[in-house]
Coordinates of C-alpha atoms in Angstrom, one line a residue:
M926 CA 134.1 141.3 85.5
T927 CA 132.3 143.4 87.9
L928 CA 128.5 144.0 87.5
T929 CA 127.7 147.7 87.9
G930 CA 124.0 148.9 88.1
R931 CA 122.0 152.2 88.4
E932 CA 119.8 153.1 91.3
I933 CA 117.4 155.9 92.0
R934 CA 118.0 157.2 95.7
L935 CA 116.3 159.8 97.7
A936 CA 118.6 162.7 97.7
A937 CA 116.4 165.1 100.1
R938 CA 113.1 165.2 101.6
P939 CA 110.5 167.6 100.3
D940 CA 108.9 170.3 102.4
G941 CA 105.6 170.8 100.3
D942 CA 105.6 169.3 96.7
A943 CA 108.3 166.7 95.4
A944 CA 110.6 167.7 92.7
L945 CA 113.3 166.4 90.7
E946 CA 115.9 167.9 92.9
H947 CA 114.8 165.4 95.8
F948 CA 116.2 162.3 93.8
A949 CA 119.7 161.4 92.6
L950 CA 120.9 158.9 90.2
A951 CA 123.8 157.0 91.2
T952 CA 125.8 153.7 89.9
T953 CA 127.1 151.0 92.2
E954 CA 128.7 147.8 92.4
V955 CA 126.1 144.7 92.2
P956 CA 127.0 142.0 94.6
E957 CA 126.8 138.1 93.7
P958 CA 123.8 136.4 95.4
G959 CA 124.9 134.1 98.0
E960 CA 122.8 130.8 99.0
G961 CA 119.1 131.3 99.2
R962 CA 119.2 134.5 97.5
I963 CA 118.7 135.7 93.7
L964 CA 120.1 138.4 91.1
V965 CA 117.2 140.0 89.3
R966 CA 118.0 142.4 86.2
N967 CA 114.5 144.6 86.5
T968 CA 113.0 145.4 83.2
W969 CA 110.0 147.2 84.4
M970 CA 109.1 149.2 87.5
S971 CA 106.2 150.7 89.0
V972 CA 105.5 154.5 90.3
D973 CA 102.6 155.0 92.6
P974 CA 101.0 157.8 94.7
Y975 CA 101.6 156.1 98.1
M976 CA 105.5 156.4 97.4
R977 CA 105.0 160.3 98.0
G978 CA 104.5 159.3 101.9
R979 CA 107.5 157.4 102.1
M980 CA 109.7 160.6 101.0
D981 CA 108.4 162.2 104.3
D982 CA 110.4 161.2 107.9
A983 CA 106.9 160.7 109.5
P984 CA 105.2 157.7 111.2
S985 CA 102.9 155.7 108.7
Y986 CA 101.8 152.2 107.6
I987 CA 105.1 151.5 106.0
P988 CA 108.6 153.0 106.8
P989 CA 109.9 155.9 104.8
F990 CA 112.6 155.9 102.4
A991 CA 115.9 156.2 103.7
L992 CA 118.0 159.4 102.8
G993 CA 120.6 158.6 100.3
E994 CA 119.4 154.8 99.9
P995 CA 117.6 153.7 96.9
L996 CA 113.8 153.8 97.0
E997 CA 111.8 150.6 96.9
G998 CA 108.5 149.8 94.8
G999 CA 106.9 147.0 92.8
A1000 CA 109.0 145.7 89.7
I1001 CA 109.3 142.7 87.2
G1002 CA 112.5 141.2 86.3
E1003 CA 114.6 138.4 84.9
V1004 CA 116.6 136.1 87.3
I1005 CA 120.1 136.4 86.1
A1006 CA 121.9 134.3 89.0
S1007 CA 120.3 132.1 91.5
G1008 CA 121.4 130.7 94.8
D1009 CA 118.0 128.7 95.2
D1010 CA 116.7 126.0 93.0
S1011 CA 113.3 127.0 93.7
V1012 CA 113.8 130.4 91.5
P1013 CA 116.1 129.3 88.5
V1014 CA 117.9 131.3 86.3
G1015 CA 115.4 132.7 83.6
A1016 CA 112.5 132.8 85.7
T1017 CA 110.4 136.2 85.4
V1018 CA 109.4 137.6 89.0
S1019 CA 107.6 140.2 90.8
H1020 CA 109.3 141.9 93.7
F1021 CA 109.5 145.2 95.9
L1022 CA 113.1 146.3 94.9
G1023 CA 112.3 148.8 92.0
W1024 CA 114.1 152.0 91.4
R1025 CA 117.2 150.3 89.9
D1026 CA 118.8 148.3 87.4
Y1027 CA 119.6 145.0 89.4
A1028 CA 118.1 143.9 92.5
V1029 CA 119.6 141.0 94.9
M1030 CA 117.2 139.7 97.5
E1031 CA 116.1 136.6 99.3
A1032 CA 114.2 134.1 96.8
S1033 CA 111.4 134.4 99.1
A1034 CA 110.9 137.9 98.3
A1035 CA 110.4 137.4 94.7
T1036 CA 107.0 135.8 93.0
V1037 CA 107.6 133.9 90.0
V1038 CA 104.9 134.9 87.6
D1039 CA 103.4 132.9 84.7
T1040 CA 103.9 134.9 81.5
A1041 CA 101.8 132.6 79.4
L1042 CA 99.2 133.7 81.5
A1043 CA 99.7 137.5 80.9
P1044 CA 102.3 140.1 80.0
P1045 CA 104.8 140.7 82.4
T1046 CA 103.4 144.2 82.9
A1047 CA 100.0 143.0 83.8
Y1048 CA 101.6 141.7 87.1
L1049 CA 102.4 145.4 88.1
G1050 CA 98.9 146.4 87.0
P1051 CA 95.5 144.7 87.0
L1052 CA 97.2 141.4 88.0
G1053 CA 99.3 143.4 90.8
T1054 CA 98.4 145.4 93.6
T1055 CA 96.4 148.0 91.9
G1056 CA 94.0 145.3 90.3
L1057 CA 93.9 143.8 93.8
S1058 CA 93.0 147.2 95.3
A1059 CA 90.1 147.4 93.2
Y1060 CA 88.9 144.1 93.9
V1061 CA 89.0 144.2 97.7
A1062 CA 87.7 147.6 98.0
L1063 CA 84.5 146.4 96.1
T1064 CA 84.3 142.9 97.7
R1065 CA 85.4 143.5 101.1
T1066 CA 85.8 146.9 102.2
A1067 CA 82.7 148.5 100.4
P1068 CA 80.9 145.8 98.9
V1069 CA 78.8 146.4 95.9
R1070 CA 75.4 145.1 95.7
D1071 CA 72.8 144.6 92.9
G1072 CA 71.3 147.8 91.8
D1073 CA 73.8 150.0 93.6
T1074 CA 75.3 153.3 92.4
V1075 CA 79.1 153.3 92.7
F1076 CA 81.1 156.6 92.7
V1077 CA 84.9 156.0 91.9
S1078 CA 87.7 158.8 92.1
A1079 CA 90.8 159.3 90.2
A1080 CA 88.8 156.7 87.7
A1081 CA 91.3 156.9 85.0
G1082 CA 94.1 155.7 86.9
A1083 CA 95.3 152.2 87.7
V1084 CA 93.0 151.5 90.7
G1085 CA 90.1 153.2 89.3
S1086 CA 90.0 152.2 85.7
V1087 CA 89.7 148.6 86.9
A1088 CA 87.3 149.4 89.5
G1089 CA 84.6 151.0 87.6
Q1090 CA 84.5 147.6 85.5
L1091 CA 84.7 145.7 88.2
A1092 CA 81.7 147.3 90.0
R1093 CA 79.6 146.6 86.7
R1094 CA 80.5 142.8 87.1
L1095 CA 79.4 142.8 90.7
G1096 CA 76.0 144.1 89.8
A1097 CA 76.0 148.0 89.9
A1098 CA 73.3 149.6 88.2
R1099 CA 75.1 152.9 87.5
V1100 CA 78.9 153.6 87.5
I1101 CA 80.3 157.3 87.9
G1102 CA 83.8 158.3 88.0
S1103 CA 85.9 161.3 88.2
A1104 CA 89.1 162.1 86.4
G1105 CA 90.8 165.8 85.4
G1106 CA 90.3 167.0 81.9
P1107 CA 88.1 166.2 79.1
A1108 CA 90.3 163.7 77.4
K1109 CA 90.2 161.4 80.4
T1110 CA 86.5 161.9 81.1
A1111 CA 85.7 160.8 77.4
R1112 CA 87.9 157.7 78.2
L1113 CA 85.9 156.8 81.1
V1114 CA 82.8 156.4 79.2
D1115 CA 84.2 155.3 75.6
D1116 CA 86.7 152.9 76.9
F1117 CA 86.3 152.0 80.4
G1118 CA 82.2 151.6 80.3
F1119 CA 81.4 154.2 83.0
D1120 CA 77.9 155.6 82.8
A1121 CA 79.0 159.3 83.8
A1122 CA 82.4 161.1 83.9
L1123 CA 83.1 164.2 86.2
D1124 CA 85.8 166.6 85.3
H1125 CA 87.0 167.9 88.6
R1126 CA 88.8 170.7 86.6
A1127 CA 85.7 172.0 85.3
G1128 CA 84.0 173.0 88.4
P1129 CA 83.1 172.0 91.7
I1130 CA 82.8 168.2 92.1
A1131 CA 79.9 168.3 94.7
E1132 CA 77.7 170.0 91.9
Q1133 CA 78.6 167.5 89.1
L1134 CA 78.0 164.4 91.4
G1135 CA 74.5 165.7 92.6
E1136 CA 73.7 166.0 88.7
A1137 CA 75.4 162.5 87.7
A1138 CA 73.4 160.6 90.7
P1139 CA 70.3 162.7 91.8
G1140 CA 69.0 159.7 93.7
G1141 CA 72.4 159.3 95.5
I1142 CA 75.4 157.0 95.5
D1143 CA 75.7 153.9 97.7
V1144 CA 79.4 153.0 97.1
Y1145 CA 82.3 155.2 97.1
L1146 CA 85.9 154.2 96.1
D1147 CA 87.9 156.9 97.6
S1148 CA 91.7 157.6 96.0
V1149 CA 91.7 161.2 96.4
G1150 CA 90.1 162.6 99.7
G1151 CA 89.6 166.2 100.1
D1152 CA 86.7 167.7 98.2
H1153 CA 85.8 164.2 96.7
L1154 CA 85.1 162.6 100.1
E1155 CA 83.2 165.5 101.4
A1156 CA 80.9 165.6 98.1
A1157 CA 80.6 161.6 98.4
I1158 CA 79.3 162.1 101.9
D1159 CA 76.7 164.6 100.9
A1160 CA 75.8 162.4 97.8
A1161 CA 75.4 159.2 99.9
R1162 CA 72.4 157.4 100.5
P1163 CA 71.7 156.0 104.1
G1164 CA 73.9 153.0 104.8
G1165 CA 76.3 153.9 102.0
R1166 CA 79.6 152.1 101.9
F1167 CA 83.0 153.9 101.5
A1168 CA 86.4 152.5 100.6
L1169 CA 89.2 154.8 101.8
V1170 CA 92.0 153.7 99.3
G1171 CA 94.0 156.7 98.9
A1172 CA 94.3 160.6 99.4
I1173 CA 96.2 162.0 96.4
A1174 CA 94.8 165.5 97.1
Q1175 CA 97.3 165.8 100.1
Y1176 CA 100.3 163.8 99.3
N1177 CA 102.1 166.6 98.4
T1178 CA 100.6 169.3 100.6
G1179 CA 99.8 167.3 103.6
T1180 CA 96.6 168.8 103.9
A1181 CA 93.4 168.9 101.6
P1182 CA 90.1 170.9 101.9
G1183 CA 87.4 168.8 103.8
P1184 CA 85.7 166.8 104.5
R1185 CA 83.9 169.3 106.6
N1186 CA 80.7 167.1 106.8
L1187 CA 81.6 164.2 108.9
Y1188 CA 78.6 164.7 111.0
T1189 CA 76.5 164.0 107.9
A1190 CA 78.2 160.3 107.8
Y1191 CA 77.0 159.7 111.3
Y1192 CA 73.1 160.4 110.7
K1193 CA 73.1 158.6 107.4
E1194 CA 74.8 155.7 109.3
L1195 CA 77.6 155.6 106.6
T1196 CA 80.7 152.9 106.6
L1197 CA 83.9 154.8 106.0
R1198 CA 86.5 151.9 106.2
G1199 CA 90.2 152.0 105.3
M1200 CA 92.0 149.6 103.4
L1201 CA 95.8 148.7 103.2
I1202 CA 96.5 146.3 100.4
N1203 CA 99.0 144.4 102.4
S1204 CA 96.4 143.2 104.7
Y1205 CA 95.0 141.4 101.5
L1206 CA 98.0 139.6 99.9
H1207 CA 96.4 136.2 100.4
L1208 CA 93.9 137.1 97.9
F1209 CA 96.2 137.4 94.8
P1210 CA 95.2 133.9 93.7
E1211 CA 91.7 134.5 94.0
W1212 CA 91.9 137.9 92.2
I1213 CA 94.4 136.6 89.3
G1214 CA 92.0 133.5 88.9
Q1215 CA 89.4 135.8 87.9
A1216 CA 91.2 138.6 86.2
A1217 CA 93.3 136.9 84.0
G1218 CA 90.6 135.3 82.0
W1219 CA 88.8 138.5 81.5
L1220 CA 92.3 140.2 80.3
A1221 CA 92.5 137.1 77.9
D1222 CA 89.2 137.5 76.6
G1223 CA 89.5 141.3 76.4
S1224 CA 86.5 142.0 78.5
L1225 CA 88.7 143.7 81.0
H1226 CA 90.1 146.8 79.3
T1227 CA 93.5 148.2 80.9
E1228 CA 95.7 150.9 79.7
Q1229 CA 99.4 151.9 80.4
T1230 CA 101.3 154.8 80.3
V1231 CA 104.9 154.3 79.6
V1232 CA 108.1 155.9 80.3
S1233 CA 111.4 154.7 79.1
G1234 CA 114.5 154.6 81.2
L1235 CA 115.4 154.5 85.0
E1236 CA 116.7 157.9 84.8
Q1237 CA 113.1 159.0 83.9
A1238 CA 111.6 157.2 86.9
P1239 CA 111.4 160.4 89.1
A1240 CA 109.9 162.7 86.3
A1241 CA 107.1 159.5 85.8
F1242 CA 106.5 159.5 89.4
L1243 CA 105.8 163.2 89.8
G1244 CA 103.7 162.8 86.6
V1245 CA 101.3 160.4 88.8
L1246 CA 100.9 162.9 91.4
R1247 CA 99.9 165.5 88.6
G1248 CA 97.6 162.9 87.1
A1249 CA 99.7 162.7 83.8
N1250 CA 98.9 158.9 83.4
T1251 CA 95.8 157.2 82.1
G1252 CA 95.7 153.4 83.8
K1253 CA 99.0 152.4 85.2
M1254 CA 102.1 154.3 84.9
L1255 CA 105.4 152.2 84.3
V1256 CA 108.9 152.6 83.8
E1257 CA 110.5 150.6 81.0
L1258 CA 114.2 149.7 81.8
G1259 CA 116.5 148.8 79.3
E1260 CA 118.8 146.0 79.3
R1261 CA 122.4 146.8 80.0

C-alpha cells in the first residue's frame, strides 16, 4: 500500500505582507526510508517569526524556502519505519522537517527526545530553540548580573515569556516586558512574573519604558527592532548590554522606523550583539539539564497557543506575525 501525506508548499513569494495565497496544500507519495534513514509521522510542528524571512529570495543566514517545495521548521513526531538501529520504530524525535504529515530523513538529522522528562511539545518550546534562545541571550550574548534592570520585548511570546523568568533567576532586580494589548500585558505580570508590562499598542514605547525604568536599563533582549530598539538605546545605562535576537517589526515590510539614535550607543559604550541560535546548539544539554527540572516543579511557567490541523499551519504562522499567540504557537497534526 502506497503511503501518501500532505505538505504545505511555498506557492509564491510575498511582496510585503505574507498572506494565505502564498501557501499551497499538496498531497504527495511518501517513500520508504532506505538504510540509515527514518520515516516520521509528525504530531506537532512549530511556526516561528524567522520563517517570514525565508519566504523572500534574499541572502541571509539560512537559505530561502524554494518555490513549489515544502516549507521547513521544527517538528516532533513518532518514528514509524527505520533503517537505522540507533533510532528505532516508536521513538519520539525532534527534527527540522515540519510543514508535512510525514518526513523521511537521515537518522542523524533527528534527535530522540525523552518524553518521560517532559511532554513532547516542550521540545518545541521551553526545551527547544525558543527556550535555548532566551538562555543564550541572557547568559552569553547580554549576560544578566545581580541587580540589573532587564527589558524584554515581545515578552508574551515563546522566547520572551521564558526570558523574563530566567532574568529573575539570574539576579535581575527589575524585569520589564512589552506586549500588545491589555490582556497580554496583564499576563506578563500575573503569570510570568514581570515587574512591569508595557503595551506597545497603547502609546509610544519610549515614553512607557522611561516611566517603568526611570533609572535606566542594563540589559535588553530585542525580538522586535524598530521603535523598541530605539527606546532601549535611549533608556540604557552606560555599558548596557543588548541581545539582538529578532526584528519582527520589519519581517513583513522589510523596513522599520528607527533606530535613529545609534550615536547614543557610541557614547554610552553599549554592547549590541547579534545572536543566531544555530551557533549555540551545543548548549542544549546544559539548558535542558536546568529547565526540565523547573518545568517539572512548576517554577518555570509556560504557555502554548495551539492550532489543530496541518491545513491551518499557514494561518497559525500569519497569526504569529500579528502577535496572536501567547507563549509558543504550535500546530497539532492529527493521525492519518
